[in-house]
Amino acid sequence: YRRKQDCVNAGGTHGMSLHVATRTAMRTGKGLRAPIRRASGAVEVRETEGAVGVGRQLVASARVRTEERVFSFRSPIGELGRYSVQVSRNEHTVDEHAPWAMMNHSCVPSVRLELKSIDAHDIPTRCVEIAVIARRELMPGDIITFDYNTTEWQMAEGFLCGCETENKCTVGGASALPPDKLARWLEHGEGQHAMLHILELLRGQ
């Protein structure tokens, strides 16, 4: 029998092997603040200050080459939530306070998510392992973003995309993509990196 905590510990604190404890953030100038949490891999959590107040985001803390693993994490499996990541047709990660939950969306993302393993249904507390892979070369300070549509079929809360692209759009999951955009997304965009459950749902399988 495996407890929920064992699933988290398999990948370290919050599934990411954090080795520096949370500390009080100190201002380093307008916009980006000092790191408040660092991972043993190549990322850290930073506080940001914007028009809607203080937020948090995951940024690179070291150079990572294209297609290299930035970090990986493990999480218990649960239900859809505001900060969850969908890993199958009806299963999601559940630890909304973990550093990986700070990854923002972008239509031109810096990373992609790759499902590495998911426990069988006969295990009492099931876990999932996800690898975060660099889509381009990352340098310290680069924001870790992925396209939410590559994992989410229908999001708990849609929102207006604020990334720097020509056409602003509402992000609501792959099921909400308009037909014309969906075709471009699958053929030339981030749809090429969508998880298997998204591709199956789009094909009606």
mmCIF file with all atom_site columns, C-alpha atoms in Angstrom:
data_model
loop_
_atom_site.group_PDB
_atom_site.id
_atom_site.type_symbol
_atom_site.label_atom_id
_atom_site.label_alt_id
_atom_site.label_comp_id
_atom_site.label_asym_id
_atom_site.label_entity_id
_atom_site.label_seq_id
_atom_site.pdbx_PDB_ins_code
_atom_site.Cartn_x
_atom_site.Cartn_y
_atom_site.Cartn_z
_atom_site.occupancy
_atom_site.B_iso_or_equiv
_atom_site.pdbx_formal_charge
_atom_site.auth_seq_id
_atom_site.auth_comp_id
_atom_site.auth_asym_id
_atom_site.auth_atom_id
_atom_site.pdbx_PDB_model_num
ATOM 1   C CA . TYR A 1 1   ? 0.000   0.000  0.000   1.00 0.00 ? 1   TYR A CA 1
ATOM 2   C CA . ARG A 1 2   ? 1.370   3.425  -0.916  1.00 0.00 ? 2   ARG A CA 1
ATOM 3   C CA . ARG A 1 3   ? 0.238   6.592  0.797   1.00 0.00 ? 3   ARG A CA 1
ATOM 4   C CA . LYS A 1 4   ? -0.339  9.860  -1.030  1.00 0.00 ? 4   LYS A CA 1
ATOM 5   C CA . GLN A 1 5   ? 2.766   11.361 0.588   1.00 0.00 ? 5   GLN A CA 1
ATOM 6   C CA . ASP A 1 6   ? 4.909   8.543  -0.845  1.00 0.00 ? 6   ASP A CA 1
ATOM 7   C CA . CYS A 1 7   ? 3.866   9.572  -4.338  1.00 0.00 ? 7   CYS A CA 1
ATOM 8   C CA . VAL A 1 8   ? 5.109   13.104 -3.727  1.00 0.00 ? 8   VAL A CA 1
ATOM 9   C CA . ASN A 1 9   ? 8.299   11.999 -2.032  1.00 0.00 ? 9   ASN A CA 1
ATOM 10  C CA . ALA A 1 10  ? 9.197   9.764  -4.945  1.00 0.00 ? 10  ALA A CA 1
ATOM 11  C CA . GLY A 1 11  ? 10.192  12.912 -6.790  1.00 0.00 ? 11  GLY A CA 1
ATOM 12  C CA . GLY A 1 12  ? 11.236  15.000 -3.802  1.00 0.00 ? 12  GLY A CA 1
ATOM 13  C CA . THR A 1 13  ? 9.362   17.758 -2.000  1.00 0.00 ? 13  THR A CA 1
ATOM 14  C CA . HIS A 1 14  ? 6.297   18.517 -4.101  1.00 0.00 ? 14  HIS A CA 1
ATOM 15  C CA . GLY A 1 15  ? 7.719   16.013 -6.582  1.00 0.00 ? 15  GLY A CA 1
ATOM 16  C CA . MET A 1 16  ? 10.668  18.221 -7.629  1.00 0.00 ? 16  MET A CA 1
ATOM 17  C CA . SER A 1 17  ? 13.500  17.594 -5.126  1.00 0.00 ? 17  SER A CA 1
ATOM 18  C CA . LEU A 1 18  ? 13.644  21.144 -3.792  1.00 0.00 ? 18  LEU A CA 1
ATOM 19  C CA . HIS A 1 19  ? 16.810  21.768 -1.808  1.00 0.00 ? 19  HIS A CA 1
ATOM 20  C CA . VAL A 1 20  ? 16.414  25.406 -0.808  1.00 0.00 ? 20  VAL A CA 1
ATOM 21  C CA . ALA A 1 21  ? 13.586  26.284 1.583   1.00 0.00 ? 21  ALA A CA 1
ATOM 22  C CA . THR A 1 22  ? 11.100  29.033 0.861   1.00 0.00 ? 22  THR A CA 1
ATOM 23  C CA . ARG A 1 23  ? 12.371  32.416 2.010   1.00 0.00 ? 23  ARG A CA 1
ATOM 24  C CA . THR A 1 24  ? 11.017  35.934 2.087   1.00 0.00 ? 24  THR A CA 1
ATOM 25  C CA . ALA A 1 25  ? 11.226  37.484 -1.359  1.00 0.00 ? 25  ALA A CA 1
ATOM 26  C CA . MET A 1 26  ? 13.212  40.698 -1.662  1.00 0.00 ? 26  MET A CA 1
ATOM 27  C CA . ARG A 1 27  ? 12.552  43.226 -4.379  1.00 0.00 ? 27  ARG A CA 1
ATOM 28  C CA . THR A 1 28  ? 15.074  43.351 -7.197  1.00 0.00 ? 28  THR A CA 1
ATOM 29  C CA . GLY A 1 29  ? 13.288  45.987 -9.217  1.00 0.00 ? 29  GLY A CA 1
ATOM 30  C CA . LYS A 1 30  ? 9.910   46.508 -10.800 1.00 0.00 ? 30  LYS A CA 1
ATOM 31  C CA . GLY A 1 31  ? 8.282   43.434 -12.284 1.00 0.00 ? 31  GLY A CA 1
ATOM 32  C CA . LEU A 1 32  ? 10.492  40.480 -11.379 1.00 0.00 ? 32  LEU A CA 1
ATOM 33  C CA . ARG A 1 33  ? 11.357  39.740 -7.757  1.00 0.00 ? 33  ARG A CA 1
ATOM 34  C CA . ALA A 1 34  ? 14.011  37.581 -6.135  1.00 0.00 ? 34  ALA A CA 1
ATOM 35  C CA . PRO A 1 35  ? 13.653  33.790 -6.317  1.00 0.00 ? 35  PRO A CA 1
ATOM 36  C CA . ILE A 1 36  ? 11.689  32.366 -3.403  1.00 0.00 ? 36  ILE A CA 1
ATOM 37  C CA . ARG A 1 37  ? 12.202  28.669 -4.076  1.00 0.00 ? 37  ARG A CA 1
ATOM 38  C CA . ARG A 1 38  ? 14.863  26.800 -6.055  1.00 0.00 ? 38  ARG A CA 1
ATOM 39  C CA . ALA A 1 39  ? 14.760  23.278 -7.457  1.00 0.00 ? 39  ALA A CA 1
ATOM 40  C CA . SER A 1 40  ? 17.664  20.880 -7.751  1.00 0.00 ? 40  SER A CA 1
ATOM 41  C CA . GLY A 1 41  ? 17.121  20.872 -11.505 1.00 0.00 ? 41  GLY A CA 1
ATOM 42  C CA . ALA A 1 42  ? 17.157  23.990 -13.663 1.00 0.00 ? 42  ALA A CA 1
ATOM 43  C CA . VAL A 1 43  ? 14.150  25.964 -12.385 1.00 0.00 ? 43  VAL A CA 1
ATOM 44  C CA . GLU A 1 44  ? 13.069  28.221 -9.556  1.00 0.00 ? 44  GLU A CA 1
ATOM 45  C CA . VAL A 1 45  ? 9.865   29.955 -8.502  1.00 0.00 ? 45  VAL A CA 1
ATOM 46  C CA . ARG A 1 46  ? 9.850   33.743 -8.666  1.00 0.00 ? 46  ARG A CA 1
ATOM 47  C CA . GLU A 1 47  ? 7.313   36.306 -7.586  1.00 0.00 ? 47  GLU A CA 1
ATOM 48  C CA . THR A 1 48  ? 6.096   38.794 -10.168 1.00 0.00 ? 48  THR A CA 1
ATOM 49  C CA . GLU A 1 49  ? 4.398   42.133 -9.746  1.00 0.00 ? 49  GLU A CA 1
ATOM 50  C CA . GLY A 1 50  ? 1.883   43.284 -12.320 1.00 0.00 ? 50  GLY A CA 1
ATOM 51  C CA . ALA A 1 51  ? -1.360  45.132 -12.859 1.00 0.00 ? 51  ALA A CA 1
ATOM 52  C CA . VAL A 1 52  ? -3.391  42.464 -11.055 1.00 0.00 ? 52  VAL A CA 1
ATOM 53  C CA . GLY A 1 53  ? -1.029  42.173 -8.084  1.00 0.00 ? 53  GLY A CA 1
ATOM 54  C CA . VAL A 1 54  ? 1.691   39.756 -7.029  1.00 0.00 ? 54  VAL A CA 1
ATOM 55  C CA . GLY A 1 55  ? 1.865   36.367 -8.717  1.00 0.00 ? 55  GLY A CA 1
ATOM 56  C CA . ARG A 1 56  ? 4.312   33.502 -9.105  1.00 0.00 ? 56  ARG A CA 1
ATOM 57  C CA . GLN A 1 57  ? 5.946   31.895 -12.106 1.00 0.00 ? 57  GLN A CA 1
ATOM 58  C CA . LEU A 1 58  ? 8.486   29.202 -12.817 1.00 0.00 ? 58  LEU A CA 1
ATOM 59  C CA . VAL A 1 59  ? 11.702  30.362 -14.491 1.00 0.00 ? 59  VAL A CA 1
ATOM 60  C CA . ALA A 1 60  ? 14.908  28.702 -15.648 1.00 0.00 ? 60  ALA A CA 1
ATOM 61  C CA . SER A 1 61  ? 17.823  28.942 -13.217 1.00 0.00 ? 61  SER A CA 1
ATOM 62  C CA . ALA A 1 62  ? 20.413  27.410 -15.552 1.00 0.00 ? 62  ALA A CA 1
ATOM 63  C CA . ARG A 1 63  ? 21.057  26.956 -19.255 1.00 0.00 ? 63  ARG A CA 1
ATOM 64  C CA . VAL A 1 64  ? 19.100  24.101 -20.842 1.00 0.00 ? 64  VAL A CA 1
ATOM 65  C CA . ARG A 1 65  ? 19.575  23.036 -24.454 1.00 0.00 ? 65  ARG A CA 1
ATOM 66  C CA . THR A 1 66  ? 16.751  22.344 -26.893 1.00 0.00 ? 66  THR A CA 1
ATOM 67  C CA . GLU A 1 67  ? 15.023  18.993 -26.264 1.00 0.00 ? 67  GLU A CA 1
ATOM 68  C CA . GLU A 1 68  ? 16.853  18.483 -22.970 1.00 0.00 ? 68  GLU A CA 1
ATOM 69  C CA . ARG A 1 69  ? 14.824  17.686 -19.859 1.00 0.00 ? 69  ARG A CA 1
ATOM 70  C CA . VAL A 1 70  ? 14.362  20.780 -17.704 1.00 0.00 ? 70  VAL A CA 1
ATOM 71  C CA . PHE A 1 71  ? 12.957  18.780 -14.782 1.00 0.00 ? 71  PHE A CA 1
ATOM 72  C CA . SER A 1 72  ? 10.426  16.054 -14.063 1.00 0.00 ? 72  SER A CA 1
ATOM 73  C CA . PHE A 1 73  ? 7.790   15.686 -11.363 1.00 0.00 ? 73  PHE A CA 1
ATOM 74  C CA . ARG A 1 74  ? 5.458   13.128 -9.809  1.00 0.00 ? 74  ARG A CA 1
ATOM 75  C CA . SER A 1 75  ? 1.980   13.797 -8.548  1.00 0.00 ? 75  SER A CA 1
ATOM 76  C CA . PRO A 1 76  ? -1.000  11.903 -7.129  1.00 0.00 ? 76  PRO A CA 1
ATOM 77  C CA . ILE A 1 77  ? -3.898  11.551 -9.564  1.00 0.00 ? 77  ILE A CA 1
ATOM 78  C CA . GLY A 1 78  ? -7.170  13.315 -8.866  1.00 0.00 ? 78  GLY A CA 1
ATOM 79  C CA . GLU A 1 79  ? -9.876  15.454 -10.427 1.00 0.00 ? 79  GLU A CA 1
ATOM 80  C CA . LEU A 1 80  ? -9.906  18.568 -12.584 1.00 0.00 ? 80  LEU A CA 1
ATOM 81  C CA . GLY A 1 81  ? -8.843  21.742 -10.811 1.00 0.00 ? 81  GLY A CA 1
ATOM 82  C CA . ARG A 1 82  ? -7.689  25.246 -11.602 1.00 0.00 ? 82  ARG A CA 1
ATOM 83  C CA . TYR A 1 83  ? -3.982  24.285 -11.425 1.00 0.00 ? 83  TYR A CA 1
ATOM 84  C CA . SER A 1 84  ? -4.185  20.624 -12.417 1.00 0.00 ? 84  SER A CA 1
ATOM 85  C CA . VAL A 1 85  ? -2.596  19.024 -15.484 1.00 0.00 ? 85  VAL A CA 1
ATOM 86  C CA . GLN A 1 86  ? -4.715  16.524 -17.400 1.00 0.00 ? 86  GLN A CA 1
ATOM 87  C CA . VAL A 1 87  ? -2.884  13.216 -17.933 1.00 0.00 ? 87  VAL A CA 1
ATOM 88  C CA . SER A 1 88  ? -5.630  11.005 -19.430 1.00 0.00 ? 88  SER A CA 1
ATOM 89  C CA . ARG A 1 89  ? -9.245  11.362 -20.543 1.00 0.00 ? 89  ARG A CA 1
ATOM 90  C CA . ASN A 1 90  ? -10.534 11.884 -17.006 1.00 0.00 ? 90  ASN A CA 1
ATOM 91  C CA . GLU A 1 91  ? -7.479  12.072 -14.709 1.00 0.00 ? 91  GLU A CA 1
ATOM 92  C CA . HIS A 1 92  ? -5.445  15.032 -13.507 1.00 0.00 ? 92  HIS A CA 1
ATOM 93  C CA . THR A 1 93  ? -2.577  15.967 -11.212 1.00 0.00 ? 93  THR A CA 1
ATOM 94  C CA . VAL A 1 94  ? -3.736  17.341 -7.875  1.00 0.00 ? 94  VAL A CA 1
ATOM 95  C CA . ASP A 1 95  ? -0.970  19.255 -6.032  1.00 0.00 ? 95  ASP A CA 1
ATOM 96  C CA . GLU A 1 96  ? -1.815  22.898 -6.746  1.00 0.00 ? 96  GLU A CA 1
ATOM 97  C CA . HIS A 1 97  ? 0.839   24.180 -4.308  1.00 0.00 ? 97  HIS A CA 1
ATOM 98  C CA . ALA A 1 98  ? 3.743   22.434 -6.045  1.00 0.00 ? 98  ALA A CA 1
ATOM 99  C CA . PRO A 1 99  ? 6.271   24.579 -7.955  1.00 0.00 ? 99  PRO A CA 1
ATOM 100 C CA . TRP A 1 100 ? 5.358   22.925 -11.266 1.00 0.00 ? 100 TRP A CA 1
ATOM 101 C CA . ALA A 1 101 ? 1.818   24.278 -10.832 1.00 0.00 ? 101 ALA A CA 1
ATOM 102 C CA . MET A 1 102 ? 3.341   27.745 -11.437 1.00 0.00 ? 102 MET A CA 1
ATOM 103 C CA . MET A 1 103 ? 3.975   27.012 -15.123 1.00 0.00 ? 103 MET A CA 1
ATOM 104 C CA . ASN A 1 104 ? 2.149   29.589 -17.240 1.00 0.00 ? 104 ASN A CA 1
ATOM 105 C CA . HIS A 1 105 ? 0.481   29.179 -20.622 1.00 0.00 ? 105 HIS A CA 1
ATOM 106 C CA . SER A 1 106 ? 1.914   30.501 -23.864 1.00 0.00 ? 106 SER A CA 1
ATOM 107 C CA . CYS A 1 107 ? 0.900   30.002 -27.484 1.00 0.00 ? 107 CYS A CA 1
ATOM 108 C CA . VAL A 1 108 ? 4.656   30.074 -28.205 1.00 0.00 ? 108 VAL A CA 1
ATOM 109 C CA . PRO A 1 109 ? 5.856   28.029 -25.212 1.00 0.00 ? 109 PRO A CA 1
ATOM 110 C CA . SER A 1 110 ? 9.351   27.366 -23.945 1.00 0.00 ? 110 SER A CA 1
ATOM 111 C CA . VAL A 1 111 ? 8.692   23.735 -22.921 1.00 0.00 ? 111 VAL A CA 1
ATOM 112 C CA . ARG A 1 112 ? 6.459   20.765 -23.650 1.00 0.00 ? 112 ARG A CA 1
ATOM 113 C CA . LEU A 1 113 ? 5.121   18.144 -21.247 1.00 0.00 ? 113 LEU A CA 1
ATOM 114 C CA . GLU A 1 114 ? 5.790   14.466 -21.810 1.00 0.00 ? 114 GLU A CA 1
ATOM 115 C CA . LEU A 1 115 ? 3.952   11.726 -19.921 1.00 0.00 ? 115 LEU A CA 1
ATOM 116 C CA . LYS A 1 116 ? 6.560   9.247  -18.650 1.00 0.00 ? 116 LYS A CA 1
ATOM 117 C CA . SER A 1 117 ? 4.483   6.856  -16.556 1.00 0.00 ? 117 SER A CA 1
ATOM 118 C CA . ILE A 1 118 ? 1.097   6.432  -14.911 1.00 0.00 ? 118 ILE A CA 1
ATOM 119 C CA . ASP A 1 119 ? 0.293   3.840  -12.257 1.00 0.00 ? 119 ASP A CA 1
ATOM 120 C CA . ALA A 1 120 ? -2.060  0.956  -12.929 1.00 0.00 ? 120 ALA A CA 1
ATOM 121 C CA . HIS A 1 121 ? -5.643  1.177  -11.664 1.00 0.00 ? 121 HIS A CA 1
ATOM 122 C CA . ASP A 1 122 ? -5.118  -1.535 -9.036  1.00 0.00 ? 122 ASP A CA 1
ATOM 123 C CA . ILE A 1 123 ? -2.707  0.644  -7.005  1.00 0.00 ? 123 ILE A CA 1
ATOM 124 C CA . PRO A 1 124 ? -4.533  2.328  -4.053  1.00 0.00 ? 124 PRO A CA 1
ATOM 125 C CA . THR A 1 125 ? -2.909  5.742  -4.451  1.00 0.00 ? 125 THR A CA 1
ATOM 126 C CA . ARG A 1 126 ? -1.982  6.202  -8.092  1.00 0.00 ? 126 ARG A CA 1
ATOM 127 C CA . CYS A 1 127 ? 0.767   8.534  -9.277  1.00 0.00 ? 127 CYS A CA 1
ATOM 128 C CA . VAL A 1 128 ? 1.845   10.028 -12.563 1.00 0.00 ? 128 VAL A CA 1
ATOM 129 C CA . GLU A 1 129 ? 5.302   11.138 -13.696 1.00 0.00 ? 129 GLU A CA 1
ATOM 130 C CA . ILE A 1 130 ? 5.748   13.947 -16.208 1.00 0.00 ? 130 ILE A CA 1
ATOM 131 C CA . ALA A 1 131 ? 8.942   15.213 -17.840 1.00 0.00 ? 131 ALA A CA 1
ATOM 132 C CA . VAL A 1 132 ? 9.253   18.873 -18.827 1.00 0.00 ? 132 VAL A CA 1
ATOM 133 C CA . ILE A 1 133 ? 11.280  19.189 -22.053 1.00 0.00 ? 133 ILE A CA 1
ATOM 134 C CA . ALA A 1 134 ? 12.823  22.393 -23.456 1.00 0.00 ? 134 ALA A CA 1
ATOM 135 C CA . ARG A 1 135 ? 11.314  23.455 -26.800 1.00 0.00 ? 135 ARG A CA 1
ATOM 136 C CA . ARG A 1 136 ? 14.221  25.840 -27.349 1.00 0.00 ? 136 ARG A CA 1
ATOM 137 C CA . GLU A 1 137 ? 17.419  26.776 -25.590 1.00 0.00 ? 137 GLU A CA 1
ATOM 138 C CA . LEU A 1 138 ? 16.648  28.228 -22.172 1.00 0.00 ? 138 LEU A CA 1
ATOM 139 C CA . MET A 1 139 ? 18.788  30.709 -20.293 1.00 0.00 ? 139 MET A CA 1
ATOM 140 C CA . PRO A 1 140 ? 18.570  31.743 -16.610 1.00 0.00 ? 140 PRO A CA 1
ATOM 141 C CA . GLY A 1 141 ? 15.509  33.915 -16.095 1.00 0.00 ? 141 GLY A CA 1
ATOM 142 C CA . ASP A 1 142 ? 13.535  32.544 -19.063 1.00 0.00 ? 142 ASP A CA 1
ATOM 143 C CA . ILE A 1 143 ? 9.920   31.843 -18.111 1.00 0.00 ? 143 ILE A CA 1
ATOM 144 C CA . ILE A 1 144 ? 8.827   28.196 -18.187 1.00 0.00 ? 144 ILE A CA 1
ATOM 145 C CA . THR A 1 145 ? 5.622   28.050 -20.236 1.00 0.00 ? 145 THR A CA 1
ATOM 146 C CA . PHE A 1 146 ? 3.681   25.373 -22.083 1.00 0.00 ? 146 PHE A CA 1
ATOM 147 C CA . ASP A 1 147 ? 0.582   25.314 -24.246 1.00 0.00 ? 147 ASP A CA 1
ATOM 148 C CA . TYR A 1 148 ? -2.281  24.303 -21.951 1.00 0.00 ? 148 TYR A CA 1
ATOM 149 C CA . ASN A 1 149 ? -4.215  22.968 -24.943 1.00 0.00 ? 149 ASN A CA 1
ATOM 150 C CA . THR A 1 150 ? -1.668  20.153 -25.316 1.00 0.00 ? 150 THR A CA 1
ATOM 151 C CA . THR A 1 151 ? -2.820  18.600 -22.022 1.00 0.00 ? 151 THR A CA 1
ATOM 152 C CA . GLU A 1 152 ? -6.281  20.039 -21.265 1.00 0.00 ? 152 GLU A CA 1
ATOM 153 C CA . TRP A 1 153 ? -9.446  18.973 -23.069 1.00 0.00 ? 153 TRP A CA 1
ATOM 154 C CA . GLN A 1 154 ? -11.731 21.356 -21.190 1.00 0.00 ? 154 GLN A CA 1
ATOM 155 C CA . MET A 1 155 ? -10.269 23.720 -18.624 1.00 0.00 ? 155 MET A CA 1
ATOM 156 C CA . ALA A 1 156 ? -11.833 24.465 -15.259 1.00 0.00 ? 156 ALA A CA 1
ATOM 157 C CA . GLU A 1 157 ? -11.447 28.192 -15.970 1.00 0.00 ? 157 GLU A CA 1
ATOM 158 C CA . GLY A 1 158 ? -10.782 29.628 -19.417 1.00 0.00 ? 158 GLY A CA 1
ATOM 159 C CA . PHE A 1 159 ? -8.923  32.916 -19.837 1.00 0.00 ? 159 PHE A CA 1
ATOM 160 C CA . LEU A 1 160 ? -7.732  35.415 -22.421 1.00 0.00 ? 160 LEU A CA 1
ATOM 161 C CA . CYS A 1 161 ? -4.209  34.602 -23.582 1.00 0.00 ? 161 CYS A CA 1
ATOM 162 C CA . GLY A 1 162 ? -1.759  37.407 -22.801 1.00 0.00 ? 162 GLY A CA 1
ATOM 163 C CA . CYS A 1 163 ? 1.300   36.087 -24.638 1.00 0.00 ? 163 CYS A CA 1
ATOM 164 C CA . GLU A 1 164 ? 3.012   38.085 -27.350 1.00 0.00 ? 164 GLU A CA 1
ATOM 165 C CA . THR A 1 165 ? 1.351   36.738 -30.477 1.00 0.00 ? 165 THR A CA 1
ATOM 166 C CA . GLU A 1 166 ? -0.502  38.547 -33.247 1.00 0.00 ? 166 GLU A CA 1
ATOM 167 C CA . ASN A 1 167 ? -3.914  37.116 -32.411 1.00 0.00 ? 167 ASN A CA 1
ATOM 168 C CA . LYS A 1 168 ? -5.111  37.087 -28.826 1.00 0.00 ? 168 LYS A CA 1
ATOM 169 C CA . CYS A 1 169 ? -7.308  34.115 -28.022 1.00 0.00 ? 169 CYS A CA 1
ATOM 170 C CA . THR A 1 170 ? -9.310  32.542 -25.244 1.00 0.00 ? 170 THR A CA 1
ATOM 171 C CA . VAL A 1 171 ? -7.608  29.467 -23.792 1.00 0.00 ? 171 VAL A CA 1
ATOM 172 C CA . GLY A 1 172 ? -10.157 26.860 -22.757 1.00 0.00 ? 172 GLY A CA 1
ATOM 173 C CA . GLY A 1 173 ? -8.611  23.532 -23.703 1.00 0.00 ? 173 GLY A CA 1
ATOM 174 C CA . ALA A 1 174 ? -8.270  21.681 -27.007 1.00 0.00 ? 174 ALA A CA 1
ATOM 175 C CA . SER A 1 175 ? -12.025 21.117 -27.257 1.00 0.00 ? 175 SER A CA 1
ATOM 176 C CA . ALA A 1 176 ? -12.569 24.891 -27.415 1.00 0.00 ? 176 ALA A CA 1
ATOM 177 C CA . LEU A 1 177 ? -10.225 25.542 -30.362 1.00 0.00 ? 177 LEU A CA 1
ATOM 178 C CA . PRO A 1 178 ? -12.097 26.875 -33.433 1.00 0.00 ? 178 PRO A CA 1
ATOM 179 C CA . PRO A 1 179 ? -11.910 24.498 -36.437 1.00 0.00 ? 179 PRO A CA 1
ATOM 180 C CA . ASP A 1 180 ? -9.611  26.727 -38.504 1.00 0.00 ? 180 ASP A CA 1
ATOM 181 C CA . LYS A 1 181 ? -7.218  27.302 -35.634 1.00 0.00 ? 181 LYS A CA 1
ATOM 182 C CA . LEU A 1 182 ? -7.359  23.633 -34.635 1.00 0.00 ? 182 LEU A CA 1
ATOM 183 C CA . ALA A 1 183 ? -6.197  22.557 -38.098 1.00 0.00 ? 183 ALA A CA 1
ATOM 184 C CA . ARG A 1 184 ? -3.227  24.942 -38.002 1.00 0.00 ? 184 ARG A CA 1
ATOM 185 C CA . TRP A 1 185 ? -2.446  23.981 -34.397 1.00 0.00 ? 185 TRP A CA 1
ATOM 186 C CA . LEU A 1 186 ? -2.302  20.284 -35.254 1.00 0.00 ? 186 LEU A CA 1
ATOM 187 C CA . GLU A 1 187 ? -0.330  20.613 -38.472 1.00 0.00 ? 187 GLU A CA 1
ATOM 188 C CA . HIS A 1 188 ? 2.080   23.460 -37.764 1.00 0.00 ? 188 HIS A CA 1
ATOM 189 C CA . GLY A 1 189 ? 1.711   24.389 -34.109 1.00 0.00 ? 189 GLY A CA 1
ATOM 190 C CA . GLU A 1 190 ? 1.949   22.952 -30.606 1.00 0.00 ? 190 GLU A CA 1
ATOM 191 C CA . GLY A 1 191 ? -0.650  20.311 -31.442 1.00 0.00 ? 191 GLY A CA 1
ATOM 192 C CA . GLN A 1 192 ? 2.283   18.204 -32.616 1.00 0.00 ? 192 GLN A CA 1
ATOM 193 C CA . HIS A 1 193 ? 3.242   17.934 -28.927 1.00 0.00 ? 193 HIS A CA 1
ATOM 194 C CA . ALA A 1 194 ? -0.232  17.214 -27.559 1.00 0.00 ? 194 ALA A CA 1
ATOM 195 C CA . MET A 1 195 ? -0.562  14.301 -25.151 1.00 0.00 ? 195 MET A CA 1
ATOM 196 C CA . LEU A 1 196 ? -2.130  11.092 -26.458 1.00 0.00 ? 196 LEU A CA 1
ATOM 197 C CA . HIS A 1 197 ? -5.493  11.575 -24.728 1.00 0.00 ? 197 HIS A CA 1
ATOM 198 C CA . ILE A 1 198 ? -5.948  14.941 -26.469 1.00 0.00 ? 198 ILE A CA 1
ATOM 199 C CA . LEU A 1 199 ? -5.213  13.472 -29.899 1.00 0.00 ? 199 LEU A CA 1
ATOM 200 C CA . GLU A 1 200 ? -7.582  10.557 -29.246 1.00 0.00 ? 200 GLU A CA 1
ATOM 201 C CA . LEU A 1 201 ? -10.387 12.862 -28.122 1.00 0.00 ? 201 LEU A CA 1
ATOM 202 C CA . LEU A 1 202 ? -9.909  15.067 -31.173 1.00 0.00 ? 202 LEU A CA 1
ATOM 203 C CA . ARG A 1 203 ? -10.144 12.007 -33.413 1.00 0.00 ? 203 ARG A CA 1
ATOM 204 C CA . GLY A 1 204 ? -13.272 10.835 -31.594 1.00 0.00 ? 204 GLY A CA 1
ATOM 205 C CA . GLN A 1 205 ? -11.646 7.595  -30.477 1.00 0.00 ? 205 GLN A CA 1
#
